[in-house]
C-alpha cells in the first residue's frame, strides 16, 4: 500500500486510479485467454462512490453511495500510461462536476414510473464486466490498542480480515480492496456459473501481478493530456 501511495502522490494521482487501471489490464489479459472479445466490445468497471456527508460519519454505519461506470475497449489497454491518465481525468471530472450523482438521480426518476425500479433491476441484462470497491483503511478509528497496526483486546490480536463485495446477475466478478495494518488486501467474489475456480484464480493472479508491477514502478509518469473516452 505504501508503495502505491508513493507512486501516486507525486503525480497527483490516487491509489484508486492505479487500482482501476490495473483491473482493466488484468481483465483484458484474462479475456484474451478465456473469452476473446471483438475489438469494438467494451469492458465496463462499476465503481461505488462515497456520498457521505460530515454528519453521516457520526453514525455507526451509513450506506450512502452512488455508482459510476467506466468503459474501455481492448485497444485502449495497450498504452498503460495513457490508460492511467485517462482514468484519472475521467474520475476527476466525475467528482468535480457532480456526475457521481447521475446514478442516484436516474433511480429517482425511474422510481416515479410504474414498475420502473423493477425493470431497471431486472436480472436479464449485464450492467458491468466487474465491480471494484476500495473500502480504504479499515477500523482505523476504533478506540482500541494496536500492535504493529493490528487491533488488540485482552491479549487477542486481529491479524486480518476479509471483505467481500456483492454481485449482481451477469456481472461475473467483484473485487474488494482494503487496507489493514498497513497492508493492502484484495478479495474476489465471482459467479461460479460462468466461471470455474481455475478461471477465477487466474484472474485474481493477473490482477495481483499487475498491482505488484505498478508498485515497483517508482519512476515518474508522463502526463497524458488524454481526452475523456467517447
PDB file of C-alpha atoms in Angstrom:
ATOM      1  CA  UNK A   1       0.000   0.000   0.000  1.00  0.00           C
ATOM      2  CA  UNK A   2       2.800   2.392   0.884  1.00  0.00           C
ATOM      3  CA  UNK A   3       4.442   1.819  -2.495  1.00  0.00           C
ATOM      4  CA  UNK A   4       1.215   2.676  -4.324  1.00  0.00           C
ATOM      5  CA  UNK A   5       0.881   5.869  -2.284  1.00  0.00           C
ATOM      6  CA  UNK A   6       4.477   6.785  -3.048  1.00  0.00           C
ATOM      7  CA  UNK A   7       3.810   6.201  -6.734  1.00  0.00           C
ATOM      8  CA  UNK A   8       0.553   8.133  -6.902  1.00  0.00           C
ATOM      9  CA  UNK A   9       1.072  11.228  -4.739  1.00  0.00           C
ATOM     10  CA  UNK A  10       3.923  12.938  -6.618  1.00  0.00           C
ATOM     11  CA  UNK A  11       1.926  12.574  -9.839  1.00  0.00           C
ATOM     12  CA  UNK A  12      -1.301  13.868  -8.226  1.00  0.00           C
ATOM     13  CA  UNK A  13      -2.939  10.535  -8.896  1.00  0.00           C
ATOM     14  CA  UNK A  14      -4.943   8.439  -6.448  1.00  0.00           C
ATOM     15  CA  UNK A  15      -4.426   4.842  -5.420  1.00  0.00           C
ATOM     16  CA  UNK A  16      -7.867   4.196  -6.913  1.00  0.00           C
ATOM     17  CA  UNK A  17      -6.658   5.438 -10.302  1.00  0.00           C
ATOM     18  CA  UNK A  18      -3.882   2.842 -10.259  1.00  0.00           C
ATOM     19  CA  UNK A  19      -6.108   0.037  -8.964  1.00  0.00           C
ATOM     20  CA  UNK A  20      -8.713   0.757 -11.645  1.00  0.00           C
ATOM     21  CA  UNK A  21      -6.109   0.887 -14.427  1.00  0.00           C
ATOM     22  CA  UNK A  22      -4.618  -2.375 -13.241  1.00  0.00           C
ATOM     23  CA  UNK A  23      -8.024  -4.059 -13.139  1.00  0.00           C
ATOM     24  CA  UNK A  24      -8.734  -3.066 -16.738  1.00  0.00           C
ATOM     25  CA  UNK A  25      -5.367  -4.501 -17.779  1.00  0.00           C
ATOM     26  CA  UNK A  26      -5.983  -7.736 -15.871  1.00  0.00           C
ATOM     27  CA  UNK A  27      -9.491  -8.104 -17.324  1.00  0.00           C
ATOM     28  CA  UNK A  28      -8.124  -7.516 -20.811  1.00  0.00           C
ATOM     29  CA  UNK A  29      -5.393 -10.126 -20.392  1.00  0.00           C
ATOM     30  CA  UNK A  30      -7.825 -12.591 -18.870  1.00  0.00           C
ATOM     31  CA  UNK A  31     -10.412 -12.187 -21.631  1.00  0.00           C
ATOM     32  CA  UNK A  32      -7.725 -12.712 -24.258  1.00  0.00           C
ATOM     33  CA  UNK A  33      -7.055 -16.142 -22.756  1.00  0.00           C
ATOM     34  CA  UNK A  34     -10.528 -17.246 -21.709  1.00  0.00           C
ATOM     35  CA  UNK A  35     -13.084 -15.245 -23.694  1.00  0.00           C
ATOM     36  CA  UNK A  36     -11.585 -13.344 -26.646  1.00  0.00           C
ATOM     37  CA  UNK A  37     -13.683 -10.293 -27.458  1.00  0.00           C
ATOM     38  CA  UNK A  38     -14.259  -8.216 -30.564  1.00  0.00           C
ATOM     39  CA  UNK A  39     -12.242  -5.029 -30.963  1.00  0.00           C
ATOM     40  CA  UNK A  40     -15.413  -2.962 -30.540  1.00  0.00           C
ATOM     41  CA  UNK A  41     -16.528  -4.760 -27.392  1.00  0.00           C
ATOM     42  CA  UNK A  42     -16.264  -2.852 -24.137  1.00  0.00           C
ATOM     43  CA  UNK A  43     -15.018  -3.694 -20.697  1.00  0.00           C
ATOM     44  CA  UNK A  44     -17.087  -1.905 -18.071  1.00  0.00           C
ATOM     45  CA  UNK A  45     -15.987  -1.495 -14.458  1.00  0.00           C
ATOM     46  CA  UNK A  46     -18.553  -0.364 -11.900  1.00  0.00           C
ATOM     47  CA  UNK A  47     -17.148   1.682  -9.007  1.00  0.00           C
ATOM     48  CA  UNK A  48     -19.062   2.709  -5.860  1.00  0.00           C
ATOM     49  CA  UNK A  49     -18.613   6.383  -4.970  1.00  0.00           C
ATOM     50  CA  UNK A  50     -18.879   7.755  -1.445  1.00  0.00           C
ATOM     51  CA  UNK A  51     -21.661  10.333  -0.946  1.00  0.00           C
ATOM     52  CA  UNK A  52     -21.417  10.583   2.842  1.00  0.00           C
ATOM     53  CA  UNK A  53     -21.675  13.994   4.463  1.00  0.00           C
ATOM     54  CA  UNK A  54     -19.937  15.031   7.713  1.00  0.00           C
ATOM     55  CA  UNK A  55     -22.985  14.166   9.820  1.00  0.00           C
ATOM     56  CA  UNK A  56     -23.039  10.637   8.383  1.00  0.00           C
ATOM     57  CA  UNK A  57     -19.625   9.864   9.846  1.00  0.00           C
ATOM     58  CA  UNK A  58     -21.015  10.139  13.367  1.00  0.00           C
ATOM     59  CA  UNK A  59     -23.215   7.107  12.721  1.00  0.00           C
ATOM     60  CA  UNK A  60     -22.013   3.509  13.245  1.00  0.00           C
ATOM     61  CA  UNK A  61     -22.721   2.861   9.552  1.00  0.00           C
ATOM     62  CA  UNK A  62     -24.107   4.887   6.662  1.00  0.00           C
ATOM     63  CA  UNK A  63     -24.576   3.242   3.284  1.00  0.00           C
ATOM     64  CA  UNK A  64     -24.704   6.474   1.286  1.00  0.00           C
ATOM     65  CA  UNK A  65     -23.144   5.713  -2.082  1.00  0.00           C
ATOM     66  CA  UNK A  66     -23.653   6.084  -5.796  1.00  0.00           C
ATOM     67  CA  UNK A  67     -22.163   4.136  -8.713  1.00  0.00           C
ATOM     68  CA  UNK A  68     -20.110   5.246 -11.687  1.00  0.00           C
ATOM     69  CA  UNK A  69     -19.284   3.164 -14.740  1.00  0.00           C
ATOM     70  CA  UNK A  70     -16.028   3.315 -16.699  1.00  0.00           C
ATOM     71  CA  UNK A  71     -15.844   1.784 -20.182  1.00  0.00           C
ATOM     72  CA  UNK A  72     -12.751   0.880 -22.181  1.00  0.00           C
ATOM     73  CA  UNK A  73     -12.226  -1.031 -25.427  1.00  0.00           C
ATOM     74  CA  UNK A  74      -9.449  -3.618 -25.791  1.00  0.00           C
ATOM     75  CA  UNK A  75      -7.409  -1.194 -27.915  1.00  0.00           C
ATOM     76  CA  UNK A  76      -7.446   1.329 -25.046  1.00  0.00           C
ATOM     77  CA  UNK A  77      -5.425  -1.029 -22.849  1.00  0.00           C
ATOM     78  CA  UNK A  78      -2.269  -1.141 -24.970  1.00  0.00           C
ATOM     79  CA  UNK A  79      -0.748   2.100 -23.658  1.00  0.00           C
ATOM     80  CA  UNK A  80      -0.860   1.643 -19.893  1.00  0.00           C
ATOM     81  CA  UNK A  81       0.251   5.175 -19.002  1.00  0.00           C
ATOM     82  CA  UNK A  82      -2.294   6.776 -21.281  1.00  0.00           C
ATOM     83  CA  UNK A  83      -4.911   4.448 -19.805  1.00  0.00           C
ATOM     84  CA  UNK A  84      -3.950   5.550 -16.284  1.00  0.00           C
ATOM     85  CA  UNK A  85      -4.167   9.254 -17.005  1.00  0.00           C
ATOM     86  CA  UNK A  86      -7.417   8.814 -18.910  1.00  0.00           C
ATOM     87  CA  UNK A  87      -8.963   7.117 -15.874  1.00  0.00           C
ATOM     88  CA  UNK A  88      -7.613   9.845 -13.595  1.00  0.00           C
ATOM     89  CA  UNK A  89      -9.074  12.614 -15.745  1.00  0.00           C
ATOM     90  CA  UNK A  90     -12.412  10.852 -16.067  1.00  0.00           C
ATOM     91  CA  UNK A  91     -12.760  10.206 -12.331  1.00  0.00           C
ATOM     92  CA  UNK A  92     -11.670  13.757 -11.508  1.00  0.00           C
ATOM     93  CA  UNK A  93     -14.232  15.086 -13.995  1.00  0.00           C
ATOM     94  CA  UNK A  94     -16.941  12.958 -12.377  1.00  0.00           C
ATOM     95  CA  UNK A  95     -16.083  14.272  -8.905  1.00  0.00           C
ATOM     96  CA  UNK A  96     -15.723  17.922  -9.885  1.00  0.00           C
ATOM     97  CA  UNK A  97     -18.917  18.166 -11.948  1.00  0.00           C
ATOM     98  CA  UNK A  98     -21.263  16.185  -9.736  1.00  0.00           C
ATOM     99  CA  UNK A  99     -21.653  13.369 -12.250  1.00  0.00           C
ATOM    100  CA  UNK A 100     -21.299  10.949  -9.346  1.00  0.00           C
ATOM    101  CA  UNK A 101     -24.941  11.782  -8.579  1.00  0.00           C
ATOM    102  CA  UNK A 102     -26.146  10.632 -12.011  1.00  0.00           C
ATOM    103  CA  UNK A 103     -26.925   7.081 -10.898  1.00  0.00           C
ATOM    104  CA  UNK A 104     -28.908   8.259  -7.862  1.00  0.00           C
ATOM    105  CA  UNK A 105     -30.849  10.829  -9.884  1.00  0.00           C
ATOM    106  CA  UNK A 106     -31.658   8.212 -12.518  1.00  0.00           C
ATOM    107  CA  UNK A 107     -33.017   5.922  -9.810  1.00  0.00           C
ATOM    108  CA  UNK A 108     -35.178   8.746  -8.501  1.00  0.00           C
ATOM    109  CA  UNK A 109     -36.544   9.477 -11.976  1.00  0.00           C
ATOM    110  CA  UNK A 110     -37.239   5.818 -12.733  1.00  0.00           C
ATOM    111  CA  UNK A 111     -38.927   5.392  -9.358  1.00  0.00           C
ATOM    112  CA  UNK A 112     -41.655   7.799 -10.450  1.00  0.00           C
ATOM    113  CA  UNK A 113     -42.666   5.461 -13.296  1.00  0.00           C
ATOM    114  CA  UNK A 114     -44.936   2.445 -12.707  1.00  0.00           C
ATOM    115  CA  UNK A 115     -42.714  -0.609 -12.391  1.00  0.00           C
ATOM    116  CA  UNK A 116     -39.669   1.494 -13.185  1.00  0.00           C
ATOM    117  CA  UNK A 117     -37.352   0.195 -10.472  1.00  0.00           C
ATOM    118  CA  UNK A 118     -38.381  -3.403 -11.183  1.00  0.00           C
ATOM    119  CA  UNK A 119     -37.485  -3.031 -14.854  1.00  0.00           C
ATOM    120  CA  UNK A 120     -34.202  -1.302 -14.049  1.00  0.00           C
ATOM    121  CA  UNK A 121     -33.267  -4.032 -11.577  1.00  0.00           C
ATOM    122  CA  UNK A 122     -34.179  -6.846 -13.975  1.00  0.00           C
ATOM    123  CA  UNK A 123     -31.782  -9.768 -13.835  1.00  0.00           C
ATOM    124  CA  UNK A 124     -31.733 -10.430 -17.579  1.00  0.00           C
ATOM    125  CA  UNK A 125     -29.031  -7.941 -18.532  1.00  0.00           C
ATOM    126  CA  UNK A 126     -25.366  -7.321 -17.795  1.00  0.00           C
ATOM    127  CA  UNK A 127     -24.662  -3.924 -16.257  1.00  0.00           C
ATOM    128  CA  UNK A 128     -20.887  -4.287 -15.869  1.00  0.00           C
ATOM    129  CA  UNK A 129     -17.991  -6.627 -16.571  1.00  0.00           C
ATOM    130  CA  UNK A 130     -16.854  -6.298 -12.983  1.00  0.00           C
ATOM    131  CA  UNK A 131     -17.053  -4.252  -9.801  1.00  0.00           C
ATOM    132  CA  UNK A 132     -14.184  -2.577  -7.963  1.00  0.00           C
ATOM    133  CA  UNK A 133     -14.734  -1.136  -4.499  1.00  0.00           C
ATOM    134  CA  UNK A 134     -11.968   0.335  -2.373  1.00  0.00           C
ATOM    135  CA  UNK A 135     -13.017   0.459   1.269  1.00  0.00           C
ATOM    136  CA  UNK A 136      -9.928   2.348   2.372  1.00  0.00           C
ATOM    137  CA  UNK A 137      -8.292   1.859   5.760  1.00  0.00           C
ATOM    138  CA  UNK A 138     -10.425  -0.415   7.929  1.00  0.00           C
ATOM    139  CA  UNK A 139     -11.115   0.052  11.639  1.00  0.00           C
ATOM    140  CA  UNK A 140      -8.633   2.909  11.945  1.00  0.00           C
ATOM    141  CA  UNK A 141     -10.849   4.935  14.290  1.00  0.00           C
ATOM    142  CA  UNK A 142     -11.682   2.179  16.756  1.00  0.00           C
ATOM    143  CA  UNK A 143     -10.503   3.218  20.260  1.00  0.00           C
ATOM    144  CA  UNK A 144      -8.525   0.037  20.858  1.00  0.00           C
ATOM    145  CA  UNK A 145      -4.806  -0.534  21.430  1.00  0.00           C
ATOM    146  CA  UNK A 146      -2.702  -1.639  18.483  1.00  0.00           C
ATOM    147  CA  UNK A 147       0.341  -3.798  17.937  1.00  0.00           C
ATOM    148  CA  UNK A 148       2.120  -3.095  14.652  1.00  0.00           C
ATOM    149  CA  UNK A 149      -1.096  -1.564  13.370  1.00  0.00           C
ATOM    150  CA  UNK A 150      -3.220  -4.567  14.372  1.00  0.00           C
ATOM    151  CA  UNK A 151      -6.059  -4.161  16.849  1.00  0.00           C
ATOM    152  CA  UNK A 152      -5.642  -5.916  20.182  1.00  0.00           C
ATOM    153  CA  UNK A 153      -8.058  -6.635  23.016  1.00  0.00           C
ATOM    154  CA  UNK A 154      -7.286  -8.592  26.188  1.00  0.00           C
ATOM    155  CA  UNK A 155      -4.316 -10.288  24.552  1.00  0.00           C
ATOM    156  CA  UNK A 156      -6.187 -11.208  21.362  1.00  0.00           C
ATOM    157  CA  UNK A 157      -4.844  -9.758  18.110  1.00  0.00           C
ATOM    158  CA  UNK A 158      -6.930  -9.207  14.991  1.00  0.00           C
ATOM    159  CA  UNK A 159      -4.412 -10.478  12.450  1.00  0.00           C
ATOM    160  CA  UNK A 160      -6.542  -9.794   9.390  1.00  0.00           C
ATOM    161  CA  UNK A 161      -9.995  -9.797   7.890  1.00  0.00           C
ATOM    162  CA  UNK A 162     -11.773 -10.294   4.579  1.00  0.00           C
ATOM    163  CA  UNK A 163     -14.385  -8.071   2.958  1.00  0.00           C
ATOM    164  CA  UNK A 164     -16.495  -9.418   0.087  1.00  0.00           C
ATOM    165  CA  UNK A 165     -18.216  -7.181  -2.461  1.00  0.00           C
ATOM    166  CA  UNK A 166     -21.724  -8.163  -3.639  1.00  0.00           C
ATOM    167  CA  UNK A 167     -22.523  -9.397  -7.144  1.00  0.00           C
ATOM    168  CA  UNK A 168     -25.426  -8.741  -9.478  1.00  0.00           C
ATOM    169  CA  UNK A 169     -26.591 -11.270 -12.078  1.00  0.00           C
ATOM    170  CA  UNK A 170     -24.446 -11.279 -15.240  1.00  0.00           C
ATOM    171  CA  UNK A 171     -21.696  -9.316 -13.510  1.00  0.00           C
ATOM    172  CA  UNK A 172     -19.249 -12.139 -13.022  1.00  0.00           C
ATOM    173  CA  UNK A 173     -16.615 -10.645 -10.729  1.00  0.00           C
ATOM    174  CA  UNK A 174     -16.439  -8.153  -7.868  1.00  0.00           C
ATOM    175  CA  UNK A 175     -13.155  -7.063  -6.294  1.00  0.00           C
ATOM    176  CA  UNK A 176     -12.968  -5.512  -2.834  1.00  0.00           C
ATOM    177  CA  UNK A 177      -9.767  -3.692  -1.873  1.00  0.00           C
ATOM    178  CA  UNK A 178      -8.973  -2.559   1.661  1.00  0.00           C
ATOM    179  CA  UNK A 179      -6.058  -1.675   3.912  1.00  0.00           C
ATOM    180  CA  UNK A 180      -5.431  -3.097   7.365  1.00  0.00           C
ATOM    181  CA  UNK A 181      -2.257  -2.794   9.419  1.00  0.00           C
ATOM    182  CA  UNK A 182      -0.568  -1.060   6.507  1.00  0.00           C
ATOM    183  CA  UNK A 183      -1.149  -3.964   4.143  1.00  0.00           C
ATOM    184  CA  UNK A 184      -3.346  -3.977   1.068  1.00  0.00           C
ATOM    185  CA  UNK A 185      -5.939  -6.750   0.977  1.00  0.00           C
ATOM    186  CA  UNK A 186      -7.892  -7.916  -2.078  1.00  0.00           C
ATOM    187  CA  UNK A 187     -10.813 -10.318  -2.273  1.00  0.00           C
ATOM    188  CA  UNK A 188     -12.592 -11.671  -5.330  1.00  0.00           C
ATOM    189  CA  UNK A 189     -16.258 -12.646  -5.345  1.00  0.00           C
ATOM    190  CA  UNK A 190     -17.135 -14.475  -8.554  1.00  0.00           C
ATOM    191  CA  UNK A 191     -20.174 -16.122 -10.090  1.00  0.00           C
ATOM    192  CA  UNK A 192     -19.471 -19.891 -10.198  1.00  0.00           C
ATOM    193  CA  UNK A 193     -21.915 -20.477 -13.047  1.00  0.00           C
ATOM    194  CA  UNK A 194     -19.921 -18.856 -15.886  1.00  0.00           C
ATOM    195  CA  UNK A 195     -16.546 -19.115 -14.109  1.00  0.00           C
ATOM    196  CA  UNK A 196     -14.881 -22.092 -12.519  1.00  0.00           C
ATOM    197  CA  UNK A 197     -12.349 -21.838  -9.700  1.00  0.00           C
ATOM    198  CA  UNK A 198      -9.397 -22.121 -12.090  1.00  0.00           C
ATOM    199  CA  UNK A 199     -10.555 -19.223 -14.270  1.00  0.00           C
ATOM    200  CA  UNK A 200     -11.331 -17.044 -11.246  1.00  0.00           C
ATOM    201  CA  UNK A 201      -7.970 -17.830  -9.656  1.00  0.00           C
ATOM    202  CA  UNK A 202      -6.235 -16.922 -12.905  1.00  0.00           C
ATOM    203  CA  UNK A 203      -7.955 -13.521 -12.980  1.00  0.00           C
ATOM    204  CA  UNK A 204      -7.046 -12.873  -9.347  1.00  0.00           C
ATOM    205  CA  UNK A 205      -3.420 -13.787 -10.020  1.00  0.00           C
ATOM    206  CA  UNK A 206      -3.296 -11.449 -13.029  1.00  0.00           C
ATOM    207  CA  UNK A 207      -4.720  -8.564 -11.009  1.00  0.00           C
ATOM    208  CA  UNK A 208      -2.311  -9.057  -8.109  1.00  0.00           C
ATOM    209  CA  UNK A 209       0.639  -9.384 -10.501  1.00  0.00           C
ATOM    210  CA  UNK A 210      -0.331  -6.148 -12.216  1.00  0.00           C
ATOM    211  CA  UNK A 211      -0.668  -4.273  -8.917  1.00  0.00           C
ATOM    212  CA  UNK A 212       2.736  -5.542  -7.760  1.00  0.00           C
ATOM    213  CA  UNK A 213       4.212  -4.470 -11.081  1.00  0.00           C
ATOM    214  CA  UNK A 214       2.750  -0.985 -10.632  1.00  0.00           C
ATOM    215  CA  UNK A 215       4.084  -0.761  -7.076  1.00  0.00           C
ATOM    216  CA  UNK A 216       7.596  -1.461  -8.350  1.00  0.00           C
ATOM    217  CA  UNK A 217       7.476   1.246 -10.987  1.00  0.00           C
ATOM    218  CA  UNK A 218       8.689   4.181  -8.943  1.00  0.00           C
ATOM    219  CA  UNK A 219       9.651   6.220 -11.985  1.00  0.00           C
ATOM    220  CA  UNK A 220       7.914   9.479 -12.981  1.00  0.00           C
ATOM    221  CA  UNK A 221       4.986   9.018 -15.317  1.00  0.00           C
ATOM    222  CA  UNK A 222       4.290  11.129 -18.352  1.00  0.00           C
ATOM    223  CA  UNK A 223       1.204  13.282 -18.015  1.00  0.00           C
ATOM    224  CA  UNK A 224      -1.073  12.424 -20.899  1.00  0.00           C
ATOM    225  CA  UNK A 225      -3.471  15.173 -21.867  1.00  0.00           C
ATOM    226  CA  UNK A 226      -5.908  12.439 -22.798  1.00  0.00           C
ATOM    227  CA  UNK A 227      -9.417  13.326 -23.796  1.00  0.00           C
ATOM    228  CA  UNK A 228     -12.208  11.615 -21.951  1.00  0.00           C
ATOM    229  CA  UNK A 229     -13.232   8.353 -23.653  1.00  0.00           C
ATOM    230  CA  UNK A 230     -16.049   8.657 -26.148  1.00  0.00           C
TER     231      UNK A 230
END
